[in-house]
Amino acid sequence: MLNAEIRAAEAADIPAVRAVTEAAYHPYIARIGVVPAPMEADHAANVAAGKVFVAPGPGAHPVIGLVVLEVFDDHLFLDSIAVHPDAHGRGVGRRLLEFVDTRARALRLPEIRLYTNAMMWENQKIYPRFGYEVVERRIDGPYDRFHYRKRLV
């Protein structure tokens, strides 16, 4: 099963979670003009709260991808997805998105929600291919974001 390798993050994973998040989001700083919100997250608190799930990697990269999820009564919120640039093109992002679907279904939630910065145009091509639809575009503080949802029922 593809999702079998993805697991809940542990305290020992925090440095790797931070490193993957930094590597994945750092290139966007210049483009969007601010530090992306996932780079400023409290990774230790998110791991302790059980919100972080990781895709382990080989060798030098103990973690090659991750998702940060938050459970609500009516949806699963995909707060962040990050794949280390060294692992691009290996299907890690696809496996993480499949894991999110599986997790939402296991929790019997009818939809997944997420947002992405308007300047992260790569994501605007990826999410619709996985069944996400744009709900709205909204300014949230310094961030211009597209909000998406994926209905599971």
Coordinates of N, CA and C in Angstrom, one line a residue:
M1 N 0.8 -1.2 0.0 CA 0.0 0.0 0.0 C 0.9 1.2 0.0
L2 N 0.6 2.2 -0.8 CA 1.4 3.4 -1.0 C 1.5 4.2 0.3
N3 N 0.4 4.3 1.0 CA 0.4 5.1 2.2 C 1.1 4.5 3.4
A4 N 1.5 3.2 3.3 CA 2.0 2.5 4.5 C 3.3 3.1 5.0
E5 N 4.1 3.7 4.1 CA 5.4 4.3 4.5 C 5.2 5.7 5.2
I6 N 4.1 6.3 5.0 CA 3.8 7.6 5.7 C 3.4 7.3 7.1
R7 N 4.0 8.0 8.1 CA 3.7 7.8 9.5 C 3.6 9.1 10.2
A8 N 3.1 9.0 11.4 CA 3.0 10.2 12.3 C 4.4 10.6 12.7
A9 N 4.7 11.9 12.7 CA 6.0 12.3 13.1 C 6.2 12.2 14.6
E10 N 7.5 12.0 15.0 CA 7.8 11.9 16.4 C 8.8 13.0 16.7
A11 N 9.0 13.2 18.0 CA 9.9 14.3 18.5 C 11.2 14.3 17.8
A12 N 11.8 13.1 17.5 CA 13.1 13.0 16.9 C 13.0 13.5 15.5
D13 N 11.9 13.6 14.9 CA 11.7 14.0 13.5 C 11.7 15.6 13.4
I14 N 11.6 16.3 14.5 CA 11.4 17.7 14.4 C 12.5 18.4 13.6
P15 N 13.8 18.1 13.8 CA 14.8 18.8 12.9 C 14.6 18.5 11.5
A16 N 14.2 17.3 11.1 CA 14.0 17.0 9.7 C 12.8 17.6 9.2
V17 N 11.7 17.7 10.0 CA 10.5 18.4 9.6 C 10.8 19.9 9.3
R18 N 11.6 20.5 10.1 CA 12.0 21.9 10.0 C 12.8 22.0 8.7
A19 N 13.8 21.1 8.5 CA 14.7 21.2 7.3 C 13.9 21.0 6.0
V20 N 13.0 20.1 6.0 CA 12.2 19.8 4.7 C 11.3 21.1 4.4
T21 N 10.7 21.6 5.5 CA 9.8 22.8 5.3 C 10.6 23.9 4.8
E22 N 11.8 24.2 5.4 CA 12.7 25.3 4.9 C 13.1 25.1 3.5
A23 N 13.5 23.9 3.1 CA 14.0 23.6 1.8 C 12.9 23.8 0.8
A24 N 11.7 23.3 1.1 CA 10.6 23.3 0.2 C 10.0 24.8 0.0
Y25 N 10.0 25.5 1.0 CA 9.3 26.9 0.9 C 10.3 28.0 0.7
H26 N 11.6 27.9 1.0 CA 12.5 29.0 0.9 C 12.5 29.6 -0.5
P27 N 12.5 28.8 -1.5 CA 12.5 29.5 -2.9 C 11.4 30.5 -3.1
Y28 N 10.3 30.4 -2.4 CA 9.1 31.2 -2.6 C 9.3 32.6 -1.9
I29 N 10.2 32.8 -1.0 CA 10.3 34.0 -0.3 C 10.5 35.2 -1.3
A30 N 11.4 35.1 -2.2 CA 11.6 36.2 -3.2 C 10.4 36.4 -4.0
R31 N 9.7 35.3 -4.4 CA 8.6 35.5 -5.3 C 7.4 36.1 -4.7
I32 N 7.1 35.7 -3.4 CA 5.9 36.3 -2.8 C 6.1 37.5 -1.9
G33 N 7.4 37.7 -1.6 CA 7.8 38.9 -0.9 C 7.6 38.8 0.6
V34 N 7.3 37.7 1.1 CA 7.2 37.4 2.6 C 7.6 36.0 2.8
V35 N 7.9 35.7 4.1 CA 8.2 34.3 4.4 C 6.9 33.5 4.4
P36 N 6.9 32.4 3.7 CA 5.7 31.5 3.7 C 5.3 31.1 5.1
A37 N 4.0 31.1 5.4 CA 3.6 30.7 6.8 C 4.1 29.4 7.3
P38 N 4.2 28.3 6.5 CA 4.7 27.1 7.0 C 6.2 27.2 7.6
M39 N 6.9 28.1 7.1 CA 8.3 28.3 7.6 C 8.3 28.9 9.0
E40 N 7.2 29.5 9.4 CA 7.1 30.1 10.7 C 6.3 29.3 11.7
A41 N 5.9 28.1 11.3 CA 5.1 27.3 12.1 C 5.9 26.8 13.3
D42 N 5.2 26.4 14.4 CA 5.8 25.8 15.6 C 5.8 24.3 15.3
H43 N 6.9 23.8 14.7 CA 7.0 22.4 14.3 C 6.9 21.5 15.5
A44 N 7.6 21.9 16.6 CA 7.5 21.0 17.8 C 6.1 20.9 18.3
A45 N 5.4 22.0 18.4 CA 4.0 21.9 18.9 C 3.1 21.1 17.9
N46 N 3.3 21.3 16.6 CA 2.5 20.5 15.6 C 2.8 19.0 15.7
V47 N 4.1 18.7 15.9 CA 4.4 17.2 16.1 C 3.8 16.7 17.4
A48 N 3.9 17.4 18.4 CA 3.4 17.0 19.7 C 1.9 16.9 19.7
A49 N 1.2 17.7 18.9 CA -0.2 17.6 18.7 C -0.7 16.5 17.8
G50 N 0.2 15.8 17.2 CA -0.2 14.8 16.2 C -0.6 15.2 14.9
K51 N -0.2 16.4 14.5 CA -0.7 17.0 13.2 C 0.2 16.7 12.0
V52 N 1.5 16.3 12.3 CA 2.5 16.1 11.3 C 2.7 14.6 10.9
F53 N 2.7 14.4 9.6 CA 2.9 13.0 9.1 C 4.0 13.1 8.1
V54 N 4.9 12.2 8.2 CA 6.2 12.2 7.3 C 6.3 11.1 6.4
A55 N 7.0 11.3 5.3 CA 7.4 10.3 4.4 C 8.9 10.1 4.6
P56 N 9.3 9.0 5.2 CA 10.7 8.8 5.4 C 11.5 8.7 4.1
G57 N 12.8 9.1 4.2 CA 13.6 9.0 3.1 C 14.8 8.2 3.3
P58 N 15.6 7.9 2.3 CA 16.8 7.1 2.4 C 18.0 8.0 2.8
G59 N 19.0 7.3 3.4 CA 20.3 7.9 3.6 C 20.3 9.3 4.3
A60 N 20.8 10.3 3.6 CA 21.0 11.6 4.2 C 19.7 12.3 4.6
H61 N 18.6 11.9 4.1 CA 17.4 12.6 4.3 C 16.4 11.7 5.1
P62 N 16.4 11.8 6.4 CA 15.5 10.9 7.2 C 14.0 11.1 6.9
V63 N 13.7 12.4 6.4 CA 12.3 12.7 6.0 C 12.5 13.4 4.6
I64 N 11.7 13.0 3.7 CA 11.7 13.6 2.3 C 10.4 14.4 2.0
G65 N 9.4 14.2 2.9 CA 8.2 14.9 2.6 C 7.3 14.9 3.9
L66 N 6.3 15.8 3.9 CA 5.5 15.8 5.1 C 4.2 16.5 4.8
V67 N 3.2 16.3 5.6 CA 2.0 17.0 5.6 C 1.7 17.4 7.0
V68 N 1.0 18.6 7.2 CA 0.5 19.1 8.5 C -1.0 19.1 8.3
L69 N -1.7 18.4 9.2 CA -3.2 18.3 9.0 C -3.8 18.7 10.3
E70 N -5.0 19.3 10.2 CA -5.8 19.7 11.3 C -7.2 19.2 11.1
V71 N -7.7 18.5 12.1 CA -9.1 18.0 12.0 C -10.1 18.9 12.5
F72 N -11.1 19.2 11.7 CA -12.3 19.9 12.1 C -13.5 19.1 12.0
D73 N -14.6 19.5 12.6 CA -15.9 18.7 12.6 C -16.3 18.4 11.2
D74 N -16.2 19.3 10.2 CA -16.7 19.1 8.9 C -15.7 18.9 7.8
H75 N -14.4 19.0 8.1 CA -13.4 18.8 7.1 C -12.0 18.5 7.7
L76 N -11.1 18.1 6.8 CA -9.7 17.9 7.2 C -9.0 19.1 6.5
F77 N -8.2 19.9 7.3 CA -7.5 21.0 6.7 C -6.1 20.6 6.5
L78 N -5.6 20.7 5.2 CA -4.2 20.4 4.9 C -3.5 21.7 5.0
D79 N -2.9 21.9 6.1 CA -2.2 23.2 6.5 C -0.9 23.3 5.7
S80 N -0.2 22.3 5.5 CA 1.1 22.4 4.7 C 1.4 21.0 4.1
I81 N 2.0 21.1 2.9 CA 2.6 19.9 2.3 C 3.9 20.3 1.8
A82 N 4.9 19.5 2.1 CA 6.3 19.9 1.7 C 7.1 18.7 1.2
V83 N 7.8 18.8 0.1 CA 8.6 17.7 -0.4 C 10.0 18.3 -0.5
H84 N 11.0 17.7 0.0 CA 12.4 18.2 -0.1 C 12.7 18.2 -1.6
P85 N 13.4 19.3 -2.1 CA 13.7 19.5 -3.5 C 14.5 18.3 -4.0
D86 N 15.3 17.6 -3.2 CA 16.1 16.5 -3.7 C 15.2 15.3 -4.0
A87 N 13.9 15.3 -3.6 CA 13.0 14.2 -3.8 C 12.0 14.5 -4.9
H88 N 12.0 15.7 -5.5 CA 11.1 16.1 -6.5 C 11.1 15.0 -7.7
G89 N 9.9 14.8 -8.2 CA 9.8 13.9 -9.3 C 9.7 12.4 -9.0
R90 N 9.7 12.1 -7.7 CA 9.6 10.7 -7.3 C 8.3 10.2 -6.8
G91 N 7.3 11.1 -6.9 CA 5.9 10.7 -6.5 C 5.6 10.9 -5.1
V92 N 6.5 11.6 -4.3 CA 6.3 11.8 -2.9 C 5.1 12.7 -2.7
G93 N 5.0 13.8 -3.4 CA 3.8 14.6 -3.3 C 2.5 13.9 -3.5
R94 N 2.5 13.1 -4.6 CA 1.3 12.3 -4.9 C 0.9 11.4 -3.7
R95 N 1.9 10.7 -3.2 CA 1.7 9.8 -2.1 C 1.2 10.5 -0.9
L96 N 1.7 11.7 -0.6 CA 1.3 12.5 0.5 C -0.2 12.9 0.3
L97 N -0.5 13.4 -0.9 CA -1.9 13.8 -1.1 C -2.9 12.6 -1.1
E98 N -2.4 11.4 -1.5 CA -3.2 10.2 -1.3 C -3.4 9.8 0.1
F99 N -2.4 10.0 0.9 CA -2.5 9.8 2.4 C -3.5 10.7 3.0
V100 N -3.5 12.0 2.6 CA -4.5 12.9 3.1 C -5.9 12.5 2.8
D101 N -6.1 12.0 1.6 CA -7.5 11.5 1.2 C -7.8 10.3 2.1
T102 N -6.9 9.4 2.3 CA -7.1 8.2 3.1 C -7.4 8.6 4.6
R103 N -6.7 9.5 5.1 CA -6.9 10.0 6.5 C -8.2 10.6 6.6
A104 N -8.6 11.5 5.7 CA -10.0 12.1 5.8 C -11.1 11.1 5.7
R105 N -10.9 10.1 4.9 CA -12.0 9.1 4.8 C -12.0 8.3 6.1
A106 N -10.8 7.9 6.6 CA -10.8 7.2 7.9 C -11.5 7.9 9.0
L107 N -11.4 9.3 9.0 CA -12.0 10.1 10.0 C -13.5 10.4 9.6
R108 N -13.9 9.9 8.5 CA -15.3 10.1 8.1 C -15.6 11.6 7.8
L109 N -14.7 12.3 7.3 CA -14.9 13.7 7.0 C -15.2 13.8 5.5
P110 N -16.2 14.7 5.2 CA -16.7 14.8 3.8 C -15.8 15.6 2.9
E111 N -14.8 16.4 3.4 CA -14.0 17.1 2.5 C -12.7 17.5 3.1
I112 N -11.8 17.9 2.2 CA -10.4 18.4 2.6 C -10.4 19.8 2.1
R113 N -9.8 20.7 2.9 CA -9.6 22.0 2.5 C -8.1 22.4 2.6
L114 N -7.7 23.3 1.8 CA -6.3 23.8 1.8 C -6.3 25.2 1.2
Y115 N -5.2 25.9 1.3 CA -5.0 27.1 0.5 C -3.5 27.1 0.1
T116 N -3.3 27.9 -1.0 CA -2.0 28.1 -1.5 C -1.8 29.6 -1.9
N117 N -0.6 30.1 -1.8 CA -0.4 31.5 -2.1 C -0.6 31.7 -3.6
A118 N -1.2 32.8 -4.0 CA -1.5 33.1 -5.4 C -0.2 33.1 -6.3
M119 N 1.0 33.4 -5.6 CA 2.2 33.4 -6.4 C 2.9 32.0 -6.5
M120 N 2.3 31.0 -5.8 CA 2.8 29.6 -6.0 C 2.0 29.0 -7.1
W121 N 2.2 29.5 -8.3 CA 1.4 29.0 -9.4 C 1.5 27.6 -9.8
E122 N 2.6 26.9 -9.4 CA 2.8 25.5 -9.6 C 1.7 24.7 -9.0
N123 N 1.3 25.2 -7.7 CA 0.3 24.5 -7.0 C -1.1 24.6 -7.6
Q124 N -1.3 25.7 -8.3 CA -2.6 25.9 -8.9 C -2.8 25.0 -10.1
K125 N -1.7 24.4 -10.6 CA -1.8 23.4 -11.6 C -1.9 22.0 -11.0
I126 N -1.3 21.8 -9.9 CA -1.3 20.4 -9.2 C -2.6 20.1 -8.6
Y127 N -3.1 21.0 -7.7 CA -4.3 20.6 -6.9 C -5.5 20.2 -7.7
P128 N -5.9 20.9 -8.8 CA -7.0 20.4 -9.6 C -6.8 19.0 -10.2
R129 N -5.6 18.6 -10.5 CA -5.4 17.3 -11.0 C -5.7 16.2 -9.9
F130 N -5.7 16.6 -8.7 CA -6.1 15.7 -7.6 C -7.5 15.9 -7.0
G131 N -8.3 16.6 -7.8 CA -9.7 16.7 -7.4 C -10.1 17.9 -6.6
Y132 N -9.2 18.9 -6.4 CA -9.4 20.1 -5.6 C -10.0 21.1 -6.6
E133 N -11.0 21.9 -6.0 CA -11.6 23.0 -6.8 C -11.4 24.3 -6.0
V134 N -11.2 25.4 -6.7 CA -11.0 26.7 -6.1 C -12.4 27.1 -5.5
V135 N -12.3 27.6 -4.2 CA -13.5 28.0 -3.6 C -13.5 29.6 -3.6
E136 N -12.4 30.1 -3.3 CA -12.3 31.6 -3.3 C -10.8 32.0 -3.3
R137 N -10.6 33.3 -3.7 CA -9.3 33.9 -3.5 C -9.5 35.0 -2.5
R138 N -8.6 35.0 -1.5 CA -8.8 35.9 -0.4 C -7.4 36.4 0.1
I139 N -7.4 37.6 0.6 CA -6.2 38.2 1.2 C -6.3 37.9 2.7
D140 N -5.3 37.2 3.2 CA -5.2 36.9 4.6 C -3.9 37.5 5.2
G141 N -4.1 38.7 5.8 CA -2.9 39.4 6.2 C -2.0 39.8 5.0
P142 N -0.7 39.3 5.1 CA 0.2 39.6 4.0 C 0.1 38.6 2.8
Y143 N -0.8 37.7 2.9 CA -0.8 36.6 2.0 C -2.1 36.7 1.1
D144 N -1.8 36.5 -0.2 CA -2.9 36.5 -1.3 C -3.0 35.0 -1.5
R145 N -4.2 34.4 -1.2 CA -4.3 32.9 -1.2 C -5.5 32.5 -2.0
F146 N -5.3 31.4 -2.7 CA -6.4 30.6 -3.3 C -6.8 29.5 -2.3
H147 N -8.1 29.5 -2.0 CA -8.6 28.5 -1.1 C -9.3 27.4 -1.9
Y148 N -9.0 26.1 -1.6 CA -9.4 25.0 -2.3 C -10.2 24.0 -1.4
R149 N -11.0 23.2 -2.0 CA -11.6 22.1 -1.3 C -11.7 20.9 -2.2
K150 N -11.8 19.7 -1.6 CA -12.0 18.5 -2.3 C -13.1 17.7 -1.6
R151 N -14.2 17.5 -2.3 CA -15.3 16.8 -1.6 C -15.0 15.3 -1.8
L152 N -15.2 14.5 -0.7 CA -15.0 13.1 -0.7 C -16.2 12.2 -0.8
V153 N -17.4 12.9 -0.6 CA -18.6 12.1 -0.7 C -19.5 12.5 -1.8

